[in-house]
XYZ file of C-alpha atoms in Angstrom:
467
model
C -33.086 11.790 -3.547
C -34.880 10.659 -6.710
C -33.168 9.204 -9.820
C -33.927 12.424 -11.618
C -32.199 14.449 -8.847
C -29.189 12.088 -8.971
C -28.841 12.564 -12.697
C -28.936 16.379 -12.330
C -26.265 16.212 -9.620
C -24.070 14.065 -11.753
C -24.318 16.486 -14.683
C -23.459 19.325 -12.370
C -20.523 17.523 -10.920
C -18.993 16.772 -14.359
C -19.665 20.273 -15.516
C -18.036 21.687 -12.374
C -15.071 19.476 -12.834
C -14.349 20.692 -16.402
C -14.871 24.280 -15.295
C -12.336 23.796 -12.496
C -9.921 22.058 -14.885
C -10.016 24.766 -17.515
C -10.215 27.531 -15.013
C -7.084 26.214 -13.355
C -5.232 26.190 -16.612
C -6.489 29.653 -17.474
C -5.010 30.896 -14.105
C -1.741 29.234 -15.075
C -1.930 31.009 -18.441
C -2.222 34.419 -16.790
C 0.806 33.610 -14.547
C 2.694 32.402 -17.656
C 1.996 35.589 -19.493
C 3.525 37.681 -16.695
C 6.594 35.434 -16.604
C 6.934 35.466 -20.402
C 6.944 39.295 -20.500
C 9.952 39.271 -18.148
C 11.722 36.586 -20.183
C 11.148 38.489 -23.451
C 12.522 41.710 -21.936
C 15.630 39.678 -21.075
C 16.022 38.620 -24.698
C 15.279 42.094 -26.159
C 18.929 42.873 -26.795
C 18.971 40.958 -30.085
C 19.116 37.515 -31.614
C 22.752 36.922 -30.717
C 21.789 34.920 -27.639
C 22.708 35.348 -24.032
C 26.084 36.834 -23.040
C 29.021 34.425 -22.967
C 30.669 35.412 -19.732
C 33.141 32.557 -19.307
C 32.395 32.146 -15.680
C 29.428 29.777 -15.954
C 29.633 26.766 -13.651
C 31.014 23.606 -15.181
C 28.345 21.138 -16.456
C 28.279 17.490 -17.214
C 25.831 16.412 -19.878
C 24.475 12.987 -19.073
C 22.993 11.200 -22.116
C 21.369 7.784 -21.464
C 21.166 5.797 -24.633
C 19.257 2.624 -25.231
C 18.881 1.481 -28.863
C 19.492 4.985 -30.234
C 21.730 4.178 -33.228
C 19.705 6.295 -35.612
C 19.984 9.555 -33.642
C 22.863 9.272 -31.204
C 25.663 10.532 -33.390
C 23.732 13.592 -34.459
C 22.799 14.353 -30.867
C 26.392 14.060 -29.639
C 27.641 16.260 -32.463
C 25.177 18.965 -31.466
C 26.420 18.830 -27.918
C 30.081 18.988 -28.842
C 29.451 22.322 -30.534
C 27.665 23.947 -27.610
C 28.656 27.489 -26.728
C 29.756 26.980 -23.100
C 33.055 27.514 -21.327
C 33.330 24.249 -19.346
C 31.353 21.115 -20.054
C 31.816 17.394 -20.610
C 29.536 14.825 -22.351
C 28.996 11.482 -20.792
C 26.983 9.052 -22.967
C 25.743 6.046 -21.057
C 25.042 3.078 -23.311
C 22.482 1.214 -21.231
C 22.885 -2.328 -22.568
C 21.663 -1.415 -26.086
C 20.729 -4.382 -28.281
C 21.449 -2.455 -31.558
C 24.610 -0.688 -32.902
C 24.444 2.334 -30.597
C 27.926 1.738 -29.182
C 29.429 0.843 -32.498
C 28.004 3.957 -34.085
C 29.630 6.026 -31.367
C 32.928 4.127 -31.827
C 32.972 4.715 -35.541
C 31.989 8.380 -35.455
C 34.318 9.493 -32.649
C 37.170 6.911 -32.768
C 36.497 5.769 -29.191
C 39.326 4.061 -27.323
C 38.945 1.979 -24.086
C 40.188 3.752 -21.017
C 40.655 2.935 -17.324
C 38.434 5.467 -15.755
C 37.191 4.615 -12.184
C 33.989 6.161 -11.026
C 33.263 7.770 -7.702
C 30.292 5.348 -6.997
C 28.316 7.883 -5.141
C 25.039 6.210 -6.143
C 24.398 2.531 -7.020
C 24.045 1.417 -10.622
C 24.201 -1.721 -12.791
C 27.685 -3.048 -13.581
C 29.850 -1.006 -15.936
C 31.400 -3.040 -18.770
C 33.771 -0.439 -20.124
C 34.641 3.292 -20.468
C 35.720 4.861 -23.699
C 37.310 8.231 -24.526
C 37.883 9.970 -27.885
C 41.340 11.208 -28.799
C 39.759 13.923 -30.931
C 37.135 15.063 -28.420
C 38.627 15.015 -24.894
C 35.329 16.280 -23.433
C 33.511 13.165 -24.648
C 33.237 10.064 -22.520
C 31.120 6.912 -23.208
C 30.190 4.495 -20.377
C 29.062 1.024 -21.504
C 26.995 -0.713 -18.844
C 24.507 -3.485 -18.382
C 20.914 -2.585 -18.955
C 19.224 -1.100 -15.921
C 16.791 1.440 -17.274
C 17.077 5.184 -17.849
C 17.179 6.140 -14.161
C 20.014 3.596 -13.534
C 21.885 4.972 -16.529
C 21.578 8.545 -15.191
C 22.901 7.288 -11.777
C 25.876 5.785 -13.600
C 26.441 9.138 -15.301
C 26.383 10.833 -11.821
C 29.179 8.464 -10.748
C 31.355 9.615 -13.660
C 30.445 13.309 -13.675
C 33.094 15.708 -12.545
C 31.289 19.050 -12.722
C 29.124 20.782 -10.115
C 26.055 20.803 -12.385
C 24.723 18.072 -14.552
C 22.332 18.254 -17.443
C 20.144 15.219 -18.216
C 19.594 15.004 -22.000
C 17.656 12.418 -24.039
C 19.716 10.691 -26.704
C 17.166 11.655 -29.392
C 17.477 15.399 -28.594
C 19.080 18.192 -30.543
C 20.324 21.166 -28.584
C 20.777 24.758 -29.796
C 24.317 26.112 -29.426
C 23.275 28.531 -26.649
C 21.001 26.083 -24.842
C 23.271 25.589 -21.859
C 24.012 29.306 -21.637
C 20.246 29.933 -21.411
C 19.284 27.244 -18.967
C 22.110 28.014 -16.595
C 20.989 31.624 -16.116
C 18.742 30.854 -13.070
C 21.780 29.335 -11.346
C 23.761 32.522 -11.962
C 20.920 34.813 -11.019
C 20.035 33.081 -7.740
C 22.414 30.979 -5.758
C 19.458 29.089 -4.297
C 18.639 27.470 -7.628
C 19.009 23.746 -7.605
C 17.241 22.780 -10.895
C 16.099 24.431 -14.089
C 14.227 23.089 -17.080
C 13.815 24.403 -20.614
C 11.264 24.236 -23.393
C 11.302 21.120 -25.490
C 10.191 21.465 -29.169
C 9.152 18.880 -31.692
C 11.883 18.272 -34.296
C 9.835 16.105 -36.674
C 9.624 17.847 -40.052
C 12.551 20.155 -39.385
C 15.883 20.178 -41.255
C 18.584 18.791 -39.000
C 22.161 18.641 -40.359
C 25.489 18.072 -38.675
C 23.808 17.720 -35.332
C 21.964 21.028 -35.462
C 18.545 22.155 -36.464
C 18.985 24.334 -39.612
C 15.371 25.304 -40.075
C 12.120 24.525 -38.307
C 9.301 22.999 -40.169
C 6.096 20.969 -39.718
C 5.980 17.215 -40.083
C 3.615 15.652 -42.648
C 2.115 13.485 -39.994
C -1.021 14.906 -38.416
C -0.225 12.910 -35.297
C 3.079 14.810 -34.896
C 1.448 18.132 -35.529
C -1.076 17.467 -32.791
C 1.808 16.846 -30.414
C 3.349 20.141 -31.329
C 0.234 21.907 -30.031
C 0.358 19.736 -26.937
C 4.016 20.650 -26.286
C 3.335 24.344 -26.817
C 0.491 24.281 -24.301
C 2.312 22.212 -21.738
C 5.532 24.180 -21.695
C 4.555 27.783 -22.479
C 1.475 27.809 -20.226
C 1.671 24.969 -17.740
C 5.289 24.885 -16.644
C 5.855 28.608 -17.097
C 2.802 29.319 -14.886
C 4.120 27.184 -11.965
C 7.698 28.562 -12.069
C 7.135 31.933 -10.341
C 5.411 30.136 -7.470
C 8.459 27.885 -7.036
C 5.923 25.076 -7.478
C 7.175 23.459 -10.727
C 6.825 19.654 -10.261
C 8.063 18.568 -13.728
C 11.317 19.166 -15.562
C 11.380 17.271 -18.820
C 13.736 14.329 -18.940
C 14.742 15.507 -22.432
C 16.544 18.583 -21.009
C 16.991 19.563 -17.354
C 19.893 21.126 -15.413
C 20.522 20.126 -11.779
C 22.872 20.776 -8.915
C 24.783 17.468 -8.651
C 25.443 17.508 -4.946
C 21.765 18.334 -4.118
C 20.589 15.431 -6.241
C 23.044 13.031 -4.739
C 22.057 14.216 -1.230
C 18.415 13.370 -2.110
C 19.414 9.906 -3.234
C 19.898 10.209 -6.974
C 17.326 8.848 -9.377
C 14.893 6.092 -8.262
C 15.357 3.007 -10.414
C 11.975 1.573 -9.455
C 10.044 4.488 -10.971
C 9.271 4.805 -14.707
C 8.731 8.569 -14.389
C 12.186 9.256 -12.928
C 12.281 12.846 -14.216
C 9.133 14.088 -12.389
C 9.736 11.941 -9.330
C 13.159 13.472 -8.791
C 11.794 17.032 -8.957
C 8.883 16.274 -6.537
C 11.343 14.590 -4.212
C 13.718 17.578 -4.369
C 10.817 19.798 -3.218
C 10.014 17.439 -0.399
C 13.637 16.989 0.621
C 14.392 20.664 0.837
C 11.118 21.673 2.510
C 11.438 18.954 5.183
C 14.924 20.298 6.065
C 14.005 24.008 5.584
C 16.809 24.456 3.040
C 16.270 27.464 0.777
C 15.983 26.434 -2.876
C 14.560 27.410 -6.234
C 13.427 25.251 -9.135
C 12.948 27.288 -12.256
C 11.713 27.056 -15.818
C 13.326 28.742 -18.823
C 10.901 29.344 -21.676
C 13.321 29.768 -24.520
C 13.094 27.011 -27.211
C 16.396 25.323 -26.533
C 15.840 21.575 -27.028
C 14.391 19.679 -30.003
C 13.270 16.083 -29.745
C 11.614 13.474 -31.997
C 8.040 12.495 -31.159
C 6.203 9.372 -32.203
C 4.455 9.340 -35.542
C 2.619 6.116 -35.125
C -0.298 5.353 -32.813
C 1.286 2.329 -31.161
C 4.405 4.111 -30.019
C 2.402 7.129 -28.831
C 0.042 4.883 -26.880
C 2.941 3.202 -25.009
C 4.528 6.591 -24.360
C 1.333 8.119 -22.854
C 0.498 5.114 -20.676
C 4.002 5.222 -19.384
C 3.802 8.940 -18.611
C 0.684 8.343 -16.628
C 2.237 5.518 -14.651
C 5.200 7.863 -13.955
C 2.904 10.600 -12.812
C 1.096 8.285 -10.379
C 4.382 6.974 -9.025
C 5.830 10.481 -8.601
C 2.879 11.773 -6.626
C 2.245 8.711 -4.420
C 5.854 8.100 -3.518
C 6.183 11.660 -2.293
C 2.934 11.887 -0.425
C 4.596 13.601 2.524
C 4.905 16.833 0.472
C 1.163 17.736 0.617
C 0.801 16.269 4.104
C 3.505 18.428 5.644
C 2.884 21.860 7.171
C 6.060 22.956 5.273
C 4.636 21.841 1.886
C 4.115 25.407 0.688
C 2.975 26.068 -2.883
C 4.451 22.801 -4.251
C 2.751 20.650 -1.631
C -0.480 22.547 -0.974
C -1.198 23.896 -4.466
C 0.666 22.104 -7.203
C 0.507 18.570 -5.806
C -3.296 18.645 -5.269
C -3.779 20.223 -8.675
C -1.745 17.503 -10.334
C -3.496 14.802 -8.300
C -7.046 15.976 -9.143
C -6.661 17.110 -12.730
C -3.723 14.989 -14.014
C -3.539 11.827 -11.872
C -7.176 11.073 -11.214
C -8.511 13.431 -13.915
C -8.606 10.959 -16.813
C -10.987 8.778 -14.849
C -13.333 11.665 -14.185
C -13.045 12.949 -17.790
C -13.790 9.565 -19.276
C -16.737 9.043 -16.894
C -18.047 12.478 -17.835
C -17.871 11.836 -21.635
C -19.557 8.438 -21.291
C -22.228 9.731 -18.920
C -23.206 12.738 -21.054
C -23.157 10.724 -24.356
C -25.150 7.835 -23.051
C -27.438 10.028 -21.062
C -28.246 12.074 -24.201
C -28.778 8.873 -26.226
C -31.148 7.555 -23.562
C -32.998 10.811 -23.223
C -32.039 11.487 -19.579
C -29.661 14.374 -20.453
C -31.091 17.308 -22.263
C -29.639 18.826 -25.414
C -28.976 22.076 -23.527
C -27.046 20.201 -20.797
C -24.999 18.321 -23.430
C -24.255 21.542 -25.298
C -23.075 23.273 -22.061
C -20.811 20.280 -21.323
C -19.316 20.304 -24.768
C -18.665 24.063 -24.620
C -16.844 23.721 -21.343
C -15.024 20.393 -21.992
C -14.216 20.845 -25.732
C -14.693 24.517 -26.542
C -12.571 25.774 -23.705
C -9.923 23.295 -24.581
C -9.800 24.733 -28.126
C -9.436 28.242 -26.620
C -6.462 27.130 -24.521
C -4.805 25.404 -27.478
C -5.273 28.417 -29.791
C -4.078 30.817 -27.145
C -0.866 28.810 -26.873
C -0.330 29.224 -30.563
C -0.993 32.928 -30.350
C 1.548 33.188 -27.528
C 4.074 31.350 -29.688
C 3.426 33.644 -32.627
C 3.806 36.792 -30.514
C 6.949 35.656 -28.710
C 9.413 33.117 -30.113
C 8.088 32.775 -33.657
C 9.691 29.387 -34.233
C 7.238 28.725 -37.083
C 7.536 31.752 -39.392
C 5.519 30.583 -42.418
C 1.860 31.542 -42.430
C 0.961 28.222 -43.898
C 2.569 26.429 -41.004
C 0.749 28.524 -38.442
C -2.561 27.871 -40.311
C -1.970 24.093 -40.155
C -1.140 24.316 -36.460
C -4.310 26.326 -35.933
C -6.312 23.588 -37.543
C -4.434 21.052 -35.477
C -5.298 22.973 -32.301
C -9.028 22.586 -33.210
C -8.795 18.949 -34.259
C -6.830 18.059 -31.153
C -9.968 18.509 -29.009
C -12.242 16.527 -31.306
C -11.048 13.001 -30.710
C -7.335 13.151 -30.052
C -7.665 14.497 -26.519
C -10.333 11.936 -25.725
C -8.118 9.171 -27.056
C -5.334 10.415 -24.757
C -7.733 10.379 -21.856
C -8.527 6.710 -22.585
C -4.779 5.891 -22.827
C -4.106 7.674 -19.541
C -6.881 5.573 -17.876
C -5.090 2.516 -19.218
C -1.880 3.808 -17.701
C -3.612 4.127 -14.342
C -4.881 0.558 -14.633
C -1.379 -0.670 -15.417
C -0.045 1.267 -12.404
C -2.682 -0.332 -10.121
C -1.736 -3.744 -11.462
C 1.927 -3.161 -10.665
C 3.201 -2.658 -14.250
C 5.472 0.165 -13.277
C 8.972 -0.322 -14.681
C 8.198 -1.498 -18.197
C 8.976 0.889 -21.032
C 8.094 -0.916 -24.190
C 9.696 -0.408 -27.630
C 9.860 3.170 -28.901
C 10.056 3.341 -32.734
C 12.183 6.230 -34.057
C 11.667 8.013 -37.382
C 15.458 8.458 -37.598
C 15.657 10.866 -40.529
C 18.295 13.222 -38.998
C 21.546 13.836 -40.826
C 24.611 13.537 -38.640
């Protein structure tokens, strides 16, 4: 094969990869549209929310908190006002170095209590347990630092309800959020986990622990993440759900069967992507034992979270996510290797491995090859144009279609000016921001290969919420 032939083959390989990547997401989009139609029919009775039956299974909200003094009180207040018949809130202060614990003590008049745990899963030493005389459903566990997964395991030890909901400490929940996310458990007894849509709270008006009105942040970086979240949740996760092949439930808001999670071993403390790893392991655990199960996704906008508005924090977050993705797939390699892998193991796992785990390396190589090849005159202008249409143009189409789906369904952003700015963000996202994320994800893979797997880094909060 001549050098010229090799160059042509390389161009075709990169072009085929991006066609496969975008074609795969287009297929997920079509599956998501069918699922969304069913969900919207369910909500067609009005804006009052889902029926409050009073027979929903009891739920423990587990809230790991590490240096969350700026948002923890607002988050807990929002949870205390949830519309749900039987729930408890367990905040796990994971060795915070700031005033997270003092903020909780001052806001809720916490008093120390003797409250032994069941110790069903191991965790770092607990230094104290606090209860509020005004809010009997609130419990605060103060423990030595062990990481988010370790904090969730501590919460499992103190949880007393059959279901538990993992919630980030910087999240704001809608009043009917639990009522919505619990519906799959009530509709199908095989359900063991359900996740909901996470929305970007930056720029919105949050008062008394609740989001009063949605709005757009001034930061372009935060608006770009809004488009990302819309595409990831409304298309990606909603598309996998009907196949029972959902591999990710956001750590910001996910509901699980407590006994099933404990049976599978709880959260892995040696994995930085503990949320995805648990879901992949639940698939593997149940399929190996031929236990009927369902893992579902609820598309309603039920959880709001703060996203980074500075490049440094976003960089650390994305490299961490990539390390977590690599860990989640490689530690559960038996899922695709098993004859019982089904759609999760034989479709979703390979898709995530090719397009999400190893994909950044292929994408970065494609961009560099085509750009340098054109500069050196070995790649024609027509070939470069075809590559950009597939790699960038198709990405714009997917981002814009996510916005259109949002506008036709949930209409969280009602002002035309907001939708226009999001439309512009959807275009800009594919002209530099996506490529920067690809570079960061490659760095995350390099960190994973070097063994940097359990380091989180400092996450800077905007902290403008009113409690």
